Short mmCIF file of C-alpha atoms in Angstrom, two decimals:
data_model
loop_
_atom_site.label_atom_id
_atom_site.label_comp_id
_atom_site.label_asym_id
_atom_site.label_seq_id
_atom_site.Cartn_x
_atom_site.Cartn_y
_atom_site.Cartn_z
CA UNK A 287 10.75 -8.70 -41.75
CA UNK A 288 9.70 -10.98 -39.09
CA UNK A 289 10.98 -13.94 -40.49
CA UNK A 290 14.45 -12.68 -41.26
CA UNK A 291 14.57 -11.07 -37.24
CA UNK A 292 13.79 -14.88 -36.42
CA UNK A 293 16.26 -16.65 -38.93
CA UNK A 294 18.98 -13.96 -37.66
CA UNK A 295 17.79 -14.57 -33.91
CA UNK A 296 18.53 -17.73 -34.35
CA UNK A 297 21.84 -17.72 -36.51
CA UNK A 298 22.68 -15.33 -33.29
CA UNK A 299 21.48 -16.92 -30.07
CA UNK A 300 21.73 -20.88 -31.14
CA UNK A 301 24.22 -21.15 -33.30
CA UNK A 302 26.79 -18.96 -31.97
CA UNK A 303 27.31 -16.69 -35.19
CA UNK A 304 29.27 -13.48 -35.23
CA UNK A 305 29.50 -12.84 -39.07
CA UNK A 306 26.20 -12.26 -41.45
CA UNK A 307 27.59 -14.16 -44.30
CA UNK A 308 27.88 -17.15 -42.48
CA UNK A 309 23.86 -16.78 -42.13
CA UNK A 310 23.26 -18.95 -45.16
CA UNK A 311 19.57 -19.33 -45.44
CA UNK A 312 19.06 -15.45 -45.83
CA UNK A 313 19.78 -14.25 -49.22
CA UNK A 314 23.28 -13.07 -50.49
CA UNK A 315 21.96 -9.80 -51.54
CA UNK A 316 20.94 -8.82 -47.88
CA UNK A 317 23.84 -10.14 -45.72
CA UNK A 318 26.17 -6.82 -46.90
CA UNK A 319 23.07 -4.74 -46.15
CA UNK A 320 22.53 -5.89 -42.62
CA UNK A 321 26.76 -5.67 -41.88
CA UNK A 322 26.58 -2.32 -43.04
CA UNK A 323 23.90 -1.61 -40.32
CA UNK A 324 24.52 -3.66 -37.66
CA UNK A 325 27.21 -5.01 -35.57
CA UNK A 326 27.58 -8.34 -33.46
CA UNK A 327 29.51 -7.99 -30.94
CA UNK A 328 30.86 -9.73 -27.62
CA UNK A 329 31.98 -7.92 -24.18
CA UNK A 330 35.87 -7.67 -24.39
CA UNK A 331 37.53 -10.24 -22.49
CA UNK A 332 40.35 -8.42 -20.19
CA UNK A 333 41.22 -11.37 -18.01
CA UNK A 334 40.66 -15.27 -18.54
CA UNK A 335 41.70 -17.77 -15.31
CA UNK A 336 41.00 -21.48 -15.72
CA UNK A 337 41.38 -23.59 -13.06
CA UNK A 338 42.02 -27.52 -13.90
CA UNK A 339 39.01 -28.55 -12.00
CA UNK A 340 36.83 -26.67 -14.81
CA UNK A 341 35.76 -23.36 -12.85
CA UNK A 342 36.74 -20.56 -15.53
CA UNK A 343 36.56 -16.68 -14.33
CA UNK A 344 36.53 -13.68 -17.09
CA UNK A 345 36.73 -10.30 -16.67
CA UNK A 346 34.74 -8.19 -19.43
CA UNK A 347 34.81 -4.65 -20.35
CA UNK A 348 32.18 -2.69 -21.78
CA UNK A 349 32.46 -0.51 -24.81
CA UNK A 350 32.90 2.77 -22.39
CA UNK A 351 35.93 0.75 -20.46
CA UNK A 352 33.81 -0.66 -17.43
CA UNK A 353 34.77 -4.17 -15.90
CA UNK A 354 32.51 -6.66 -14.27
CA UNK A 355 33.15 -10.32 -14.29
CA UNK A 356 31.90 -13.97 -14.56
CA UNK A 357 32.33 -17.35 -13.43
CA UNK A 358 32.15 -20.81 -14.80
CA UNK A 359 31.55 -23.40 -12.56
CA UNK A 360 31.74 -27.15 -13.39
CA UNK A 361 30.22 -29.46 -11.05
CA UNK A 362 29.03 -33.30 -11.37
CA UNK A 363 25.49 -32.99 -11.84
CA UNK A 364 25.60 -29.03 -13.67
CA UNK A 365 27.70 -26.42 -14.89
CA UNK A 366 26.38 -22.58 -13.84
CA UNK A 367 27.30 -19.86 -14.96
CA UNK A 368 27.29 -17.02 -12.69
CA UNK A 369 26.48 -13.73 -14.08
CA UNK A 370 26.45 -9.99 -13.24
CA UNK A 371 23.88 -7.41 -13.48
CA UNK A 372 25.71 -4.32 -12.64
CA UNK A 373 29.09 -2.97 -12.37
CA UNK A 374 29.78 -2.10 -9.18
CA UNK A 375 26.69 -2.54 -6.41
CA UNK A 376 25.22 0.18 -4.09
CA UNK A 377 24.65 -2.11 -1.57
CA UNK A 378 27.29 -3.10 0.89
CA UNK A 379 27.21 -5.89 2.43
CA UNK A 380 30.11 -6.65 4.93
CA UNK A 381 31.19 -10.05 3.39
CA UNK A 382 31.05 -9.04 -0.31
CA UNK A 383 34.16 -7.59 -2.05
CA UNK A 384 31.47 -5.85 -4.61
CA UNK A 385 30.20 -4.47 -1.48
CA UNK A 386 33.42 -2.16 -1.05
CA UNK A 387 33.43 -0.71 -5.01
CA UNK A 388 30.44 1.90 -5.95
CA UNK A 389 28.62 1.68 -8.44
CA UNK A 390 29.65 2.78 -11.46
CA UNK A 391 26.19 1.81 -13.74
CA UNK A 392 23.70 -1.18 -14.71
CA UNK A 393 24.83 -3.64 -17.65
CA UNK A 394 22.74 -3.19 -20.17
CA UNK A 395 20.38 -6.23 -22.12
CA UNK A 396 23.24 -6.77 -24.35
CA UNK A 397 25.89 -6.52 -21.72
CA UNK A 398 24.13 -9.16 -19.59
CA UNK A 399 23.54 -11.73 -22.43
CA UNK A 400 26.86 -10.95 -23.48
CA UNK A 401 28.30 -13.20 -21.05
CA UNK A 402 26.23 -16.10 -21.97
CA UNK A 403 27.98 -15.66 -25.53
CA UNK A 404 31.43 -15.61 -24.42
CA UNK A 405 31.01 -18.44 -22.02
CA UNK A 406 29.41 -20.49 -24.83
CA UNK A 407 32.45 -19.15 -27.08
CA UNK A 408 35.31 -19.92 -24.76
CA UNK A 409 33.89 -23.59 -23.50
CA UNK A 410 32.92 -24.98 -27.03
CA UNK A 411 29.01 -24.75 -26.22
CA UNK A 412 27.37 -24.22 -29.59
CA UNK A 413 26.05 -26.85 -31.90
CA UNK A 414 29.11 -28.41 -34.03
CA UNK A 415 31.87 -26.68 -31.52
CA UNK A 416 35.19 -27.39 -30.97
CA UNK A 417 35.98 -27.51 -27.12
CA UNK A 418 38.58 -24.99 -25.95
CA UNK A 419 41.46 -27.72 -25.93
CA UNK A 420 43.49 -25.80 -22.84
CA UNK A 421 43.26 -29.23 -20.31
CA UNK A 422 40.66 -27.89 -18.10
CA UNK A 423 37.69 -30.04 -17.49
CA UNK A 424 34.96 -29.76 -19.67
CA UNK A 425 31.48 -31.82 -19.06
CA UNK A 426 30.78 -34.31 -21.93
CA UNK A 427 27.48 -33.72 -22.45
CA UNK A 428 25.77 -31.53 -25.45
CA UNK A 429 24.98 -28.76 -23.22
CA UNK A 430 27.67 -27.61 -21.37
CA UNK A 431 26.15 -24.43 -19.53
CA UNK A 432 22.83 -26.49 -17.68
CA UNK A 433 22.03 -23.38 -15.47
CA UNK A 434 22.47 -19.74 -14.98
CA UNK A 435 22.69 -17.66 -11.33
CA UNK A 436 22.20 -13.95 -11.24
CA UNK A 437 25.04 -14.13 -8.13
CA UNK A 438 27.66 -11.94 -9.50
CA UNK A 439 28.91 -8.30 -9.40
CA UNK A 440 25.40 -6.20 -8.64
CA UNK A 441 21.75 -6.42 -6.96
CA UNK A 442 19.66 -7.54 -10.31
CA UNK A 443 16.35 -6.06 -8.70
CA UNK A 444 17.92 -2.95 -8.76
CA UNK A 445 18.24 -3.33 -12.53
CA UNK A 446 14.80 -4.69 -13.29
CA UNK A 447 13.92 -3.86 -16.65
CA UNK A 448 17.36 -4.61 -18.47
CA UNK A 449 17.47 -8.08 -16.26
CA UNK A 450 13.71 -9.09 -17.30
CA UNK A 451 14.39 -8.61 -20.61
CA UNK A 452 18.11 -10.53 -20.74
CA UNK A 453 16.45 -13.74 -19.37
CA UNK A 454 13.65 -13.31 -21.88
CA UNK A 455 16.43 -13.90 -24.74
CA UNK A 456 18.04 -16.01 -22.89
CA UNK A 457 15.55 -18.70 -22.20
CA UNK A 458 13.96 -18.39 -26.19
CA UNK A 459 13.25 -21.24 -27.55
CA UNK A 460 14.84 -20.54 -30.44
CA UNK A 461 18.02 -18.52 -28.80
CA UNK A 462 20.17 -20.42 -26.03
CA UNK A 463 17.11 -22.05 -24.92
CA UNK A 464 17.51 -22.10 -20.79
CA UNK A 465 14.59 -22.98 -19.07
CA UNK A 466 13.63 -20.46 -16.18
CA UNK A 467 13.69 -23.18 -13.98
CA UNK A 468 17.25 -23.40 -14.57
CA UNK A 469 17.95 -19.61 -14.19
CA UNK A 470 17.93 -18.53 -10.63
CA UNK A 471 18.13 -14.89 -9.49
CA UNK A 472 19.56 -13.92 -5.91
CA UNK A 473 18.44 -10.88 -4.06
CA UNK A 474 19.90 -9.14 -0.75
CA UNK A 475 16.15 -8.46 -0.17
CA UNK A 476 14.58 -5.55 -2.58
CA UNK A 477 11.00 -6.56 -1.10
CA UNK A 478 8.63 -4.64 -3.23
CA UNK A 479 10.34 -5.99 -6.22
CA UNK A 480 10.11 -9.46 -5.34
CA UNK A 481 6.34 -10.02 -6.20
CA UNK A 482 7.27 -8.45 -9.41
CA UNK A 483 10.20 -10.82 -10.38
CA UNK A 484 8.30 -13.54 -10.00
CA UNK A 485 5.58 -12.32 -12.04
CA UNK A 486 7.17 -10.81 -15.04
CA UNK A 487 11.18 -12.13 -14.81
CA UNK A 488 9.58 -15.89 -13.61
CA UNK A 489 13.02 -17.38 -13.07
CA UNK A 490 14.30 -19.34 -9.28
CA UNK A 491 14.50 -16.98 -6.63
CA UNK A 492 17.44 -17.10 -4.35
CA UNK A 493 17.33 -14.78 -1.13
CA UNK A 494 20.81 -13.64 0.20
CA UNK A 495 20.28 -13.60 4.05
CA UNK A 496 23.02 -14.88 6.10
CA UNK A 497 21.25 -13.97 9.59
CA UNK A 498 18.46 -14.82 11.46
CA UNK A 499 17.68 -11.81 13.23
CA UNK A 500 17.03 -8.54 12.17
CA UNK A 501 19.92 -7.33 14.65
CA UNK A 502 22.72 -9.56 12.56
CA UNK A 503 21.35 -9.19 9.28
CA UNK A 504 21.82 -5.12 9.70
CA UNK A 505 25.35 -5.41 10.39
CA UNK A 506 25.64 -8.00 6.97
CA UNK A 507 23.02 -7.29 5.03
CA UNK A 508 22.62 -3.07 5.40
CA UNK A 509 19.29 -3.21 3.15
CA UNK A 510 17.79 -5.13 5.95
CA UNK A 511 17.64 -1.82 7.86
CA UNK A 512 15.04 -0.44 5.23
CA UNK A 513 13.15 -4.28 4.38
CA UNK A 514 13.55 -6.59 7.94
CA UNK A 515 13.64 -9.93 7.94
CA UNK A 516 9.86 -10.36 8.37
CA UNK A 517 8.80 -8.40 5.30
CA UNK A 518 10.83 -10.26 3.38
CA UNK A 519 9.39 -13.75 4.52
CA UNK A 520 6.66 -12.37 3.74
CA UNK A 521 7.17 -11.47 0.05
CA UNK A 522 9.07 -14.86 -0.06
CA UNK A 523 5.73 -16.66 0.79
CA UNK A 524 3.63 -14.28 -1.47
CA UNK A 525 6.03 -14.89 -4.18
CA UNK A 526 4.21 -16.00 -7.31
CA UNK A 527 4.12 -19.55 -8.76
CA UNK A 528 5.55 -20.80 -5.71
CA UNK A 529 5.73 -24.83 -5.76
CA UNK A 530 8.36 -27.55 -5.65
CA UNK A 531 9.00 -26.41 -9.31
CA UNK A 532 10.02 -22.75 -8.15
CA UNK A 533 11.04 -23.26 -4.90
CA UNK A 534 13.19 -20.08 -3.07
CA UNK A 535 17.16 -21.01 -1.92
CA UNK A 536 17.63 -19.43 0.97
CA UNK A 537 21.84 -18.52 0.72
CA UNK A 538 23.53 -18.62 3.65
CA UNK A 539 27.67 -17.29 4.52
CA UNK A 540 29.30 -19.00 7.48
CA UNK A 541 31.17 -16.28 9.19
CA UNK A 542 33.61 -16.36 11.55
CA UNK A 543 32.66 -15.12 15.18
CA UNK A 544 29.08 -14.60 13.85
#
């Protein structure tokens, strides 16, 4: 049993497979069994803009009709994927169009890696590919997704558990192989779940702060109210591991007027 969950872990995460009979080193006689059990499956893809500069933007749906999104974006030295943890967000910050929907529920594991699948799908990013052919830009090298950000629809501290364990197949060695170092998660500031992140999620940490005082990060950032500005330098110094090889971005909004 363990070594068929690896050789279908595998046939899954690193080669890209959606079928169990293209899974050729497990025997014939099992491949029916497993498709009678089990299902592999992608998020539904409502909405697909490319942009000729290489920055792609999909909007998913879950099985129980709930959309959330993802972004593409190509740049010289990298190509990031930015991913959601949640659709919707309960926090509401003033510059953030998530900010204005509720939310509606956290993505599950398989929701969240989902979109690592259809990127990898849609952009030609598993071993042997094809790439997509529609005139966008593309980077030439093997590995066209080099890092992932936890930036998109959501606050991923607030959806700990399901998060943790999305980066943990998601940086495998023998799935899509990321290295954490190349996954960073933002946060608008969840301080006692910073320490933790760092511990058991072990990924970049970027902090979403966009003021400098406690009086203009309320106004931005609400959640500041409840964790100010110095508790959170605080957990940013305590964080774990920190070093120049998990170093904390600090993100930062120019506003107008502010």
């Amino acid at each position: 049993a363990k070594l068929r969950s690896k050789q279908v872990f595998h046939w899954i995460y690193h080669r890209g497979v959606t079928d169990f009979e293209m899974m050729t080193d497990i025997a014939k006689t099992m491949r029916p069994w497993l498709a009678q059990r089990f299902v592999i499956g992608r998020p539904e893809v409502i909405e697909a803009q490319v942009s000729g500069d290489g920055t792609r933007k999909w909007l998913l749906r879950t099985d129980d009709a709930q959309d959330y999104e993802m972004v593409f974006i190509h740049a010289a030295d990298r190509c990031t994927l930015c991913n959601s943890s949640q659709g919707g967000c309960t926090l509401t910050c003033t510059f953030c169009h998530t900010g204005t929907q509720k939310l509606v529920r956290n993505l599950e594991v398989e929701e969240i890696v989902g979109q690592s699948l259809v990127a990898k799908d849609r952009i030609g990013d598993w071993p042997g590919a094809e790439p997509p052919g529609d005139g966008a830009m593309l980077p030439t090298s093997e590995r066209k997704i080099t890092n992932i950000v936890l930036m998109g629809m959501g606050e991923p501290l607030y959806n700990f558990d399901n998060v943790k364990d999305a980066m943990e197949i998601v940086s495998d060695g023998e799935g899509i192989s990321l290295s954490k170092r190349r996954i960073t998660l933002s946060t608008s500031g969840v301080v006692p779940e910073i320490p933790r992140a760092g511990e058991e999620i072990g990924t970049m940490l970027a902090i979403s702060l966009h003021g400098t005082t406690d009086e203009i990060r309320d106004k931005l950032v609400p959640l500041n109210r409840k964790y100010p500005i110095k508790e959170l330098l605080q957990a940013c110094r305590n964080y774990p591991g920190l070093s120049n090889a998990r170093r904390i971005t600090f993100e930062y909004v120019m506003l107008k007027g502010v």
